[in-house]
Coordinates of C-alpha atoms (C1' of nucleotides) in Angstrom, one line a residue:
Chain U
M1 CA -6.6 8.7 28.1
S2 CA -9.0 9.3 31.2
S3 CA -7.9 5.1 31.7
T4 CA -8.2 5.3 36.3
T5 CA -11.7 6.9 34.9
T6 CA -13.3 4.5 33.1
D7 CA -11.8 1.8 35.3
A8 CA -13.2 3.5 38.8
K9 CA -17.0 3.6 37.2
Q10 CA -16.4 0.1 36.1
R11 CA -15.1 -1.1 38.7
L12 CA -18.0 1.3 40.9
L13 CA -20.6 -1.0 38.8
E14 CA -19.1 -4.4 39.2
A15 CA -19.3 -3.7 42.4
A16 CA -22.1 -2.8 42.8
I17 CA -24.0 -5.5 41.0
E18 CA -22.0 -8.2 43.7
E19 CA -23.9 -6.0 46.5
F20 CA -26.8 -5.3 45.1
A21 CA -27.1 -9.3 44.0
L22 CA -26.3 -10.1 46.8
H23 CA -27.6 -8.0 49.5
G24 CA -30.6 -6.2 47.7
Y25 CA -31.1 -2.6 46.7
D26 CA -32.3 -1.6 50.6
H27 CA -29.9 -3.7 52.2
G28 CA -26.8 -2.9 50.3
T29 CA -24.6 0.1 50.8
V30 CA -22.9 2.6 49.3
R31 CA -19.4 2.3 51.2
R32 CA -19.9 -1.7 51.1
I33 CA -20.0 -1.4 47.2
C34 CA -16.7 1.6 47.5
G35 CA -14.2 -0.8 49.6
K36 CA -14.8 -4.0 46.9
A37 CA -14.2 -1.1 44.1
D38 CA -12.1 0.4 46.4
V39 CA -13.2 3.8 45.8
N40 CA -14.2 7.1 47.6
V41 CA -17.5 6.9 49.0
N42 CA -17.7 9.9 47.1
A43 CA -17.0 8.6 43.8
V44 CA -21.2 7.3 43.8
K45 CA -21.7 10.7 43.6
Y46 CA -19.2 11.8 40.9
Y47 CA -20.1 9.2 38.4
F48 CA -23.4 8.4 39.3
E49 CA -25.4 11.6 41.1
D50 CA -27.0 8.6 43.9
K51 CA -27.9 4.7 44.7
R52 CA -30.7 4.6 42.9
T53 CA -29.3 5.8 39.8
L54 CA -26.2 3.2 40.2
Y55 CA -29.0 0.4 41.4
I56 CA -30.4 1.3 37.5
E57 CA -27.2 1.5 35.8
A58 CA -25.7 -1.2 37.8
V59 CA -28.8 -3.8 36.5
K60 CA -28.7 -2.0 33.0
E61 CA -24.6 -2.7 32.7
A62 CA -25.4 -6.7 34.2
H63 CA -27.5 -6.6 31.7
R64 CA -24.8 -6.2 29.2
A65 CA -22.7 -8.1 30.7
R66 CA -24.3 -10.9 30.6
H67 CA -25.4 -10.1 27.3
R68 CA -21.4 -9.4 25.8
A69 CA -21.0 -13.2 27.7
M70 CA -23.6 -15.3 26.1
P71 CA -21.9 -18.2 25.0
P72 CA -21.4 -20.6 26.2
G73 CA -24.5 -21.6 27.7
G74 CA -26.0 -17.6 27.6
L75 CA -29.7 -17.6 28.5
I76 CA -30.6 -16.8 25.0
P77 CA -28.6 -19.9 22.9
P78 CA -27.8 -19.5 20.2
D79 CA -29.0 -22.8 18.6
D80 CA -31.6 -22.2 20.1
D81 CA -33.5 -22.3 16.0
P82 CA -36.9 -21.4 15.9
N83 CA -37.7 -23.7 14.1
G84 CA -37.0 -26.2 16.3
D85 CA -38.7 -28.9 17.5
P86 CA -40.6 -27.5 20.1
A87 CA -40.5 -29.9 22.5
I88 CA -36.6 -29.6 22.9
R89 CA -36.7 -26.4 22.9
L90 CA -38.6 -26.4 26.3
K91 CA -36.8 -28.9 27.8
A92 CA -33.5 -26.1 26.7
F93 CA -36.1 -23.6 28.1
I94 CA -36.5 -25.1 31.9
R95 CA -33.2 -26.7 31.3
Q96 CA -31.7 -23.2 31.9
M97 CA -33.9 -21.2 33.9
V98 CA -33.4 -24.1 36.6
T99 CA -29.7 -24.5 36.3
M100 CA -30.0 -20.3 37.5
A101 CA -32.3 -21.3 40.1
V102 CA -30.0 -24.0 41.0
S103 CA -26.6 -23.5 41.0
A104 CA -26.7 -20.2 40.9
Q105 CA -25.1 -20.8 44.6
K106 CA -21.9 -22.0 43.9
R107 CA -21.1 -20.7 40.9
I108 CA -21.4 -17.2 41.3
D109 CA -23.7 -15.3 38.7
H110 CA -24.5 -12.0 39.7
N111 CA -25.4 -10.8 37.1
H112 CA -28.6 -13.5 37.0
L113 CA -29.2 -13.2 41.1
L114 CA -30.0 -9.9 40.2
I115 CA -32.7 -10.6 37.7
F116 CA -34.2 -13.2 40.0
R117 CA -33.9 -10.7 42.5
E118 CA -36.0 -8.2 41.0
I119 CA -38.7 -10.4 40.8
S120 CA -39.6 -11.3 43.5
D121 CA -38.3 -7.5 44.9
P122 CA -39.3 -4.9 42.2
S123 CA -38.3 -2.1 42.5
E124 CA -38.3 1.6 41.2
A125 CA -35.6 0.0 37.8
T126 CA -37.9 -3.6 37.6
R127 CA -40.4 -1.8 34.5
D128 CA -37.2 -1.2 32.1
I129 CA -36.0 -4.5 33.3
V130 CA -39.1 -6.5 32.5
Q131 CA -39.7 -4.9 28.7
E132 CA -36.1 -4.9 28.4
F133 CA -34.8 -8.2 29.9
I134 CA -37.5 -10.6 30.7
G135 CA -40.2 -9.5 28.0
P136 CA -38.1 -10.9 25.2
H137 CA -38.4 -15.0 27.6
F138 CA -41.4 -14.5 28.5
R139 CA -41.6 -13.8 24.5
R140 CA -40.6 -16.7 23.6
L141 CA -41.2 -19.0 26.1
N142 CA -44.9 -18.0 24.8
D143 CA -43.7 -19.4 21.6
I144 CA -42.4 -22.0 22.3
L145 CA -45.7 -22.7 23.8
R146 CA -48.0 -21.9 21.2
Q147 CA -46.3 -24.3 19.0
L148 CA -47.4 -27.5 21.3
L149 CA -50.3 -25.9 22.7
P150 CA -53.5 -27.4 20.3
K151 CA -54.4 -24.0 17.6
G152 CA -57.5 -22.6 20.3
A153 CA -56.1 -22.1 23.1
S154 CA -56.5 -18.3 24.2
D155 CA -53.9 -16.3 25.0
S156 CA -54.8 -16.2 28.9
Q157 CA -54.8 -20.0 28.7
R158 CA -51.3 -20.0 27.3
H159 CA -50.3 -17.4 29.4
M160 CA -51.1 -19.8 32.6
F161 CA -48.4 -22.7 31.4
A162 CA -45.8 -19.9 30.8
F163 CA -46.3 -19.0 35.1
S164 CA -46.6 -22.5 35.7
L165 CA -43.0 -22.9 34.7
I166 CA -41.8 -19.7 35.4
G167 CA -43.0 -20.9 39.2
Q168 CA -42.3 -24.4 39.4
C169 CA -38.4 -22.9 38.2
M170 CA -37.9 -19.8 40.2
H171 CA -39.9 -21.2 43.4
Y172 CA -35.9 -23.2 43.5
K173 CA -33.9 -20.7 44.4
I174 CA -37.4 -18.4 46.1
A175 CA -37.6 -20.7 48.2
G176 CA -34.3 -22.2 48.9
P177 CA -33.7 -21.4 52.3
V178 CA -36.9 -22.3 53.5
I179 CA -36.9 -25.9 51.2
G180 CA -33.6 -26.9 52.7
M181 CA -35.7 -26.6 56.0
L182 CA -38.7 -29.1 55.1
I183 CA -36.2 -31.4 53.5
S184 CA -33.2 -33.2 54.8
E185 CA -30.0 -31.2 53.2
E186 CA -29.3 -35.6 51.5
E187 CA -31.9 -34.9 49.5
R188 CA -31.3 -32.1 49.9
R189 CA -28.0 -32.8 47.0
Q190 CA -30.1 -34.6 44.9
L191 CA -32.5 -32.4 43.9
S192 CA -30.0 -31.4 41.4
A193 CA -30.4 -29.1 37.9
E194 CA -30.8 -32.1 36.0
R195 CA -33.7 -33.7 37.9
V196 CA -35.3 -31.0 38.5
S197 CA -35.5 -30.0 35.3
D198 CA -36.7 -33.1 34.1
H199 CA -39.5 -33.1 36.5
I200 CA -41.1 -30.1 35.7
Y201 CA -40.4 -30.8 31.4
Q202 CA -43.0 -34.4 32.8
L203 CA -44.6 -32.3 34.3
M204 CA -45.3 -29.8 31.4
M205 CA -45.5 -31.6 29.3
A206 CA -47.9 -33.9 30.7
G207 CA -50.5 -31.0 30.8
I208 CA -49.5 -29.6 27.7
E209 CA -51.3 -33.1 26.4
R210 CA -54.3 -33.1 28.8
A211 CA -55.0 -30.0 27.3
A212 CA -54.7 -31.6 23.5
K213 CA -57.1 -34.3 24.5
T214 CA -60.1 -31.5 25.5
D215 CA -59.4 -29.3 24.1
S216 CA -60.6 -31.7 21.2
A217 CA -63.1 -34.2 22.7
Chain R
M1 CA -57.8 -6.2 86.7
S2 CA -55.2 -5.9 84.4
S3 CA -56.7 -4.7 81.3
T4 CA -55.3 -1.9 79.4
T5 CA -51.7 -4.5 79.4
T6 CA -53.4 -7.1 77.8
D7 CA -55.1 -4.9 75.4
A8 CA -51.7 -2.6 74.7
K9 CA -49.6 -5.6 74.2
Q10 CA -52.3 -7.0 72.0
R11 CA -52.7 -4.0 70.2
L12 CA -49.0 -3.9 70.0
L13 CA -49.2 -7.4 68.5
E14 CA -51.8 -6.7 66.0
A15 CA -50.3 -3.1 64.6
A16 CA -46.8 -5.8 64.6
I17 CA -49.0 -8.1 62.2
E18 CA -50.1 -5.5 60.0
E19 CA -46.9 -3.7 59.7
F20 CA -44.7 -7.3 58.8
A21 CA -47.3 -8.3 57.1
L22 CA -46.6 -4.9 55.0
H23 CA -43.4 -4.1 54.9
G24 CA -41.4 -6.5 56.1
Y25 CA -38.9 -7.2 59.3
D26 CA -36.3 -4.6 57.8
H27 CA -38.9 -2.0 56.5
G28 CA -40.7 -2.1 59.7
T29 CA -39.8 -0.1 61.8
V30 CA -40.8 0.0 65.8
R31 CA -41.7 3.1 66.5
R32 CA -44.7 2.7 63.0
I33 CA -46.3 -0.1 65.4
C34 CA -46.3 1.4 67.5
G35 CA -48.0 4.3 67.0
K36 CA -50.0 2.8 64.9
A37 CA -51.0 0.6 68.6
D38 CA -51.0 3.7 70.2
V39 CA -48.2 3.0 73.0
N40 CA -45.3 4.5 73.5
V41 CA -42.2 2.5 71.9
N42 CA -40.8 1.6 74.8
A43 CA -43.8 -0.1 75.3
V44 CA -42.2 -3.1 72.6
K45 CA -39.0 -3.6 74.8
Y46 CA -41.4 -3.6 78.1
Y47 CA -43.7 -6.9 76.6
F48 CA -41.3 -8.0 74.1
E49 CA -37.7 -7.1 74.7
D50 CA -36.5 -6.4 71.4
K51 CA -37.8 -6.0 68.3
R52 CA -36.7 -9.2 66.4
T53 CA -38.9 -11.2 69.5
L54 CA -41.6 -8.7 68.8
Y55 CA -41.7 -9.8 65.5
I56 CA -41.4 -13.7 65.9
E57 CA -44.3 -13.6 68.3
A58 CA -46.5 -11.4 65.8
V59 CA -45.9 -14.3 63.9
K60 CA -47.2 -16.8 65.8
E61 CA -50.1 -15.1 67.0
A62 CA -50.4 -14.3 62.7
H63 CA -51.0 -17.8 63.3
R64 CA -53.0 -18.6 65.7
A65 CA -55.0 -15.9 64.5
R66 CA -55.5 -17.7 61.7
H67 CA -57.0 -20.9 63.6
R68 CA -59.9 -18.7 65.9
A69 CA -60.8 -17.6 62.3
M70 CA -60.9 -20.6 61.0
P71 CA -63.7 -21.3 58.7
P72 CA -64.8 -20.3 56.6
G73 CA -62.4 -20.4 54.0
G74 CA -59.8 -21.3 56.5
L75 CA -56.1 -22.7 55.4
I76 CA -56.6 -26.1 56.3
P77 CA -60.7 -27.5 55.6
P78 CA -62.4 -28.7 59.0
D79 CA -63.7 -30.6 56.6
D80 CA -59.9 -31.9 54.7
D81 CA -60.8 -36.2 55.9
P82 CA -57.7 -37.6 55.6
N83 CA -59.3 -40.5 54.8
G84 CA -61.7 -38.3 51.7
D85 CA -61.1 -38.4 47.6
P86 CA -57.6 -36.8 47.4
A87 CA -57.8 -35.9 44.5
I88 CA -60.5 -33.7 46.0
R89 CA -58.2 -33.0 48.9
L90 CA -55.6 -31.5 46.4
K91 CA -58.1 -29.5 44.7
A92 CA -58.4 -27.8 47.5
F93 CA -55.1 -27.8 48.1
I94 CA -54.5 -25.7 45.6
R95 CA -57.8 -23.8 45.2
Q96 CA -56.9 -22.4 49.2
M97 CA -53.4 -21.3 48.2
V98 CA -54.0 -19.6 44.9
T99 CA -57.5 -18.0 46.4
M100 CA -54.3 -16.9 49.2
A101 CA -51.7 -15.8 45.7
V102 CA -53.8 -13.7 44.3
S103 CA -57.5 -12.3 46.6
A104 CA -54.8 -10.7 48.8
Q105 CA -54.9 -7.9 47.3
K106 CA -58.8 -7.1 47.3
R107 CA -58.9 -8.3 50.9
I108 CA -56.4 -8.2 53.2
D109 CA -55.5 -10.9 55.5
H110 CA -52.4 -9.5 56.9
N111 CA -51.8 -12.6 58.1
H112 CA -51.5 -14.5 55.1
L113 CA -48.7 -11.8 53.8
L114 CA -46.3 -12.8 57.1
I115 CA -46.7 -16.2 56.4
F116 CA -45.6 -15.2 52.4
R117 CA -42.9 -12.8 53.4
E118 CA -41.2 -15.3 55.7
I119 CA -41.1 -17.8 52.6
S120 CA -39.7 -15.6 49.6
D121 CA -38.1 -13.4 52.1
P122 CA -36.3 -15.5 55.1
S123 CA -35.9 -14.0 58.4
E124 CA -34.7 -14.8 61.6
A125 CA -37.9 -16.2 62.5
T126 CA -38.9 -18.3 59.4
R127 CA -36.3 -20.8 61.4
D128 CA -39.9 -21.0 63.6
I129 CA -42.0 -20.5 61.0
V130 CA -40.7 -23.7 59.1
Q131 CA -41.2 -25.6 61.4
E132 CA -44.4 -24.6 63.5
F133 CA -46.4 -23.5 60.5
I134 CA -45.6 -24.5 57.1
G135 CA -44.2 -27.7 57.9
P136 CA -47.6 -29.2 59.4
H137 CA -49.2 -28.0 56.0
F138 CA -46.2 -29.3 54.1
R139 CA -46.7 -32.5 55.6
R140 CA -50.3 -33.0 54.4
L141 CA -49.7 -32.3 51.0
N142 CA -47.5 -34.8 50.9
D143 CA -49.5 -37.1 52.4
I144 CA -52.7 -36.4 49.6
L145 CA -49.7 -36.4 47.2
R146 CA -48.6 -40.3 49.2
Q147 CA -51.9 -40.9 48.0
L148 CA -51.8 -40.1 44.8
L149 CA -48.3 -40.8 43.2
P150 CA -47.3 -45.0 42.7
K151 CA -46.4 -46.4 45.6
G152 CA -43.3 -47.1 44.2
A153 CA -41.9 -42.5 43.9
S154 CA -39.2 -42.0 46.0
D155 CA -39.1 -38.5 48.4
S156 CA -37.4 -37.2 46.6
Q157 CA -40.1 -37.5 43.7
R158 CA -43.1 -37.1 45.6
H159 CA -41.5 -33.8 47.3
M160 CA -40.5 -32.7 43.3
F161 CA -44.2 -32.4 43.1
A162 CA -45.1 -30.1 45.6
F163 CA -42.5 -27.6 44.8
S164 CA -44.3 -27.5 41.9
L165 CA -47.3 -27.4 43.1
I166 CA -46.7 -24.2 45.5
G167 CA -43.9 -22.6 43.1
Q168 CA -46.6 -22.2 40.8
C169 CA -48.7 -20.8 43.5
M170 CA -47.1 -18.5 45.1
H171 CA -46.0 -16.9 42.1
Y172 CA -48.5 -14.9 40.7
K173 CA -48.1 -13.4 45.0
I174 CA -45.2 -12.8 44.3
A175 CA -43.8 -11.9 40.8
G176 CA -47.3 -10.2 41.1
P177 CA -46.1 -7.0 39.7
V178 CA -44.6 -8.7 37.0
I179 CA -47.4 -10.4 35.6
G180 CA -48.7 -7.1 35.5
M181 CA -46.7 -5.7 33.8
L182 CA -46.1 -9.4 31.1
I183 CA -50.1 -9.3 30.1
S184 CA -52.7 -6.8 29.6
E185 CA -54.7 -5.6 32.1
E186 CA -58.0 -7.3 30.5
E187 CA -55.3 -10.1 30.7
R188 CA -55.5 -9.8 34.0
R189 CA -58.4 -9.4 35.7
Q190 CA -59.3 -13.3 33.7
L191 CA -56.3 -15.0 36.0
S192 CA -58.9 -15.6 38.9
A193 CA -58.7 -17.9 41.8
E194 CA -60.9 -20.2 40.2
R195 CA -59.4 -20.0 36.0
V196 CA -55.7 -20.6 38.2
S197 CA -56.4 -23.2 40.4
D198 CA -58.5 -25.4 37.8
H199 CA -55.4 -25.0 35.3
I200 CA -52.7 -25.8 38.7
Y201 CA -54.9 -28.4 39.8
Q202 CA -55.2 -30.2 35.7
L203 CA -51.1 -30.0 35.5
M204 CA -50.6 -31.6 39.2
M205 CA -53.1 -34.8 38.3
A206 CA -51.6 -34.8 34.8
G207 CA -48.7 -35.2 35.7
I208 CA -49.1 -37.3 38.5
E209 CA -50.4 -40.0 36.0
R210 CA -47.9 -39.1 33.6
A211 CA -46.0 -40.5 36.7
A212 CA -48.0 -43.7 37.6
K213 CA -47.8 -45.3 33.4
T214 CA -43.6 -44.5 33.9
D215 CA -43.4 -46.2 36.9
S216 CA -45.7 -48.6 35.9
A217 CA -43.7 -49.3 32.2
Chain E
dC1 C1' 5.8 28.3 35.7
dT2 C1' 1.4 28.9 36.4
dT3 C1' -3.6 27.8 36.1
dA4 C1' -7.9 24.5 34.5
dC5 C1' -10.1 21.2 35.8
dA6 C1' -11.2 16.7 36.3
dA7 C1' -10.7 13.0 40.1
dT8 C1' -9.7 11.6 44.8
dG9 C1' -9.7 11.9 49.2
dA10 C1' -11.2 12.7 54.6
dA11 C1' -14.0 14.2 57.6
dA12 C1' -18.8 16.3 58.9
dC13 C1' -23.7 16.5 57.9
dA14 C1' -28.5 15.1 58.5
dC15 C1' -31.1 11.9 59.5
dG16 C1' -33.9 6.9 60.8
dC17 C1' -33.8 3.5 62.7
dG18 C1' -33.8 -0.1 67.9
dT19 C1' -32.9 0.6 72.2
dT20 C1' -32.2 2.0 76.8
dT21 C1' -32.2 4.8 80.5
dA22 C1' -34.7 8.1 84.2
dA23 C1' -38.7 9.8 85.8
dC24 C1' -44.1 9.7 86.4
dT25 C1' -49.2 8.0 86.5
dC26 C1' -51.9 5.4 89.4
dG27 C1' -54.0 1.8 91.8
dA28 C1' -53.5 -1.9 95.2
dT29 C1' -51.9 -3.2 99.4
dA30 C1' -50.3 -2.8 104.4
Chain W
dT1 C1' -51.3 7.8 105.5
dA2 C1' -47.2 5.8 103.0
dT3 C1' -45.0 2.0 100.3
dC4 C1' -44.7 -0.8 96.2
dG5 C1' -44.4 -1.9 91.3
dA6 C1' -46.6 -3.2 86.6
dG7 C1' -47.9 0.5 83.4
dT8 C1' -46.9 4.6 80.6
dT9 C1' -43.8 8.3 79.3
dA10 C1' -40.6 11.5 76.9
dA11 C1' -35.7 12.1 76.5
dA12 C1' -31.7 10.7 74.5
dC13 C1' -27.9 7.8 73.0
dG14 C1' -24.8 5.2 69.6
dC15 C1' -25.0 3.4 64.7
dG16 C1' -24.9 3.2 60.6
dT17 C1' -27.0 5.4 56.4
dG18 C1' -26.8 8.1 52.2
dT19 C1' -25.3 12.4 51.7
dT20 C1' -22.9 16.4 51.5
dT21 C1' -18.7 19.3 51.9
dC22 C1' -14.6 21.8 50.9
dA23 C1' -9.7 20.5 50.5
dT24 C1' -6.1 18.0 47.8
dT25 C1' -3.8 15.5 43.8
dG26 C1' -2.1 15.1 39.2
dT27 C1' -1.9 16.5 34.5
dA28 C1' -2.9 18.4 30.6
dA29 C1' -3.0 23.1 29.0
dG30 C1' -1.9 27.5 27.4

DNA sequence: CTTACAATGAAACACGCGTTTAACTCGATA
DNA sequence: TATCGAGTTAAACGCGTGTTTCATTGTAAG
């Protein structure tokens, strides 16, 4: 059995996910990764040729790991019925994304962190990530919005709504440190995933309803 | 006359703004900066002690430069009357921010780039930047929102509206590359600063009006 | 027992970085 | 003219990085 080799490679991958999620590709060092994985620095060349390849494989592994451990609370909820109430689906979508954005600090989910980082700081692997990982979610969001927006809404109109939603959710993660400097710590605690996601939901629904009115007018 | 010294220091600052705006603090190298400024590497120690101080001074200079070259189309329009129609002020605020976000590619404005980078990728200087530069804009936005939102709206409620606005605008810059991978190039061109800012304005106003209704109910 | 080979380990290499040192230039001043 | 000091220059230092080399281990096959 080549159990040890698989173990070492797997440990290396998981350590890389954590390292790159916390520090990004550039700031992440192979020495720290190997330290976490308890393997020699040479292992990265042995198993992955170089740092760049290790990173790409780590992102892919993070993707696979997320699909493996989907329930409960996965990104694509198993009960997201395409024929369900689109408003409820939208609310759930927002809730999940905000939770990812604001709660990634306490319950550290390196797989999610890595994806967020890829979006805000693209690397050579971003094209793959977008196609394999982000694309499906973006299409699902667009499906929901298509049902909610008036029939006459154009693709670009719908996409702007999608970007508005995504932008709001991601802002709490990306600008997290700056937000912490702009408001008091006490108020920061009040911005729970529940409150924030509800706010975004109300805002989106209000905009959608307005679009419906101006469209019919 | 100490014209040459001032020249060298100024050239260093401007080169640093460009370098840090394009590559960020970590990726920016003092050697490249000195190359652009056509000065010796030691000049950064001579004039600014070290890289970090040079960076902070560069950001401050970028701030000053923006205020110097304010009209036309500056971030804080000279005609932003605190007593003017808050809806119009909001529209202008959004328009300016979106313009910064989407047009920073063609007309390279290193000063703006530097600020955006500070928000999405904080450095040691971020605390200063937030206090001196971002804070005033954030407060101005909150002044506008305070006039538009119902009296009973809490601080955190108003702040969430502010973050929603900022998040939407910044998303077009931060997730620019990913957006380019999600939609066609033709549609990408359709997302002009005018359309996007109008969309965000409509969305925000709809949300504000809904808040007013639910508040009075 | 010997061999073969995957796996590991320790050390060094080559490079770029920020930083520092020390020498040099050159105009102002006494 | 001699002196001083601000400005500038070239070279090196110390460090951390990704990467490479080469020796060593452990295990399975011949």
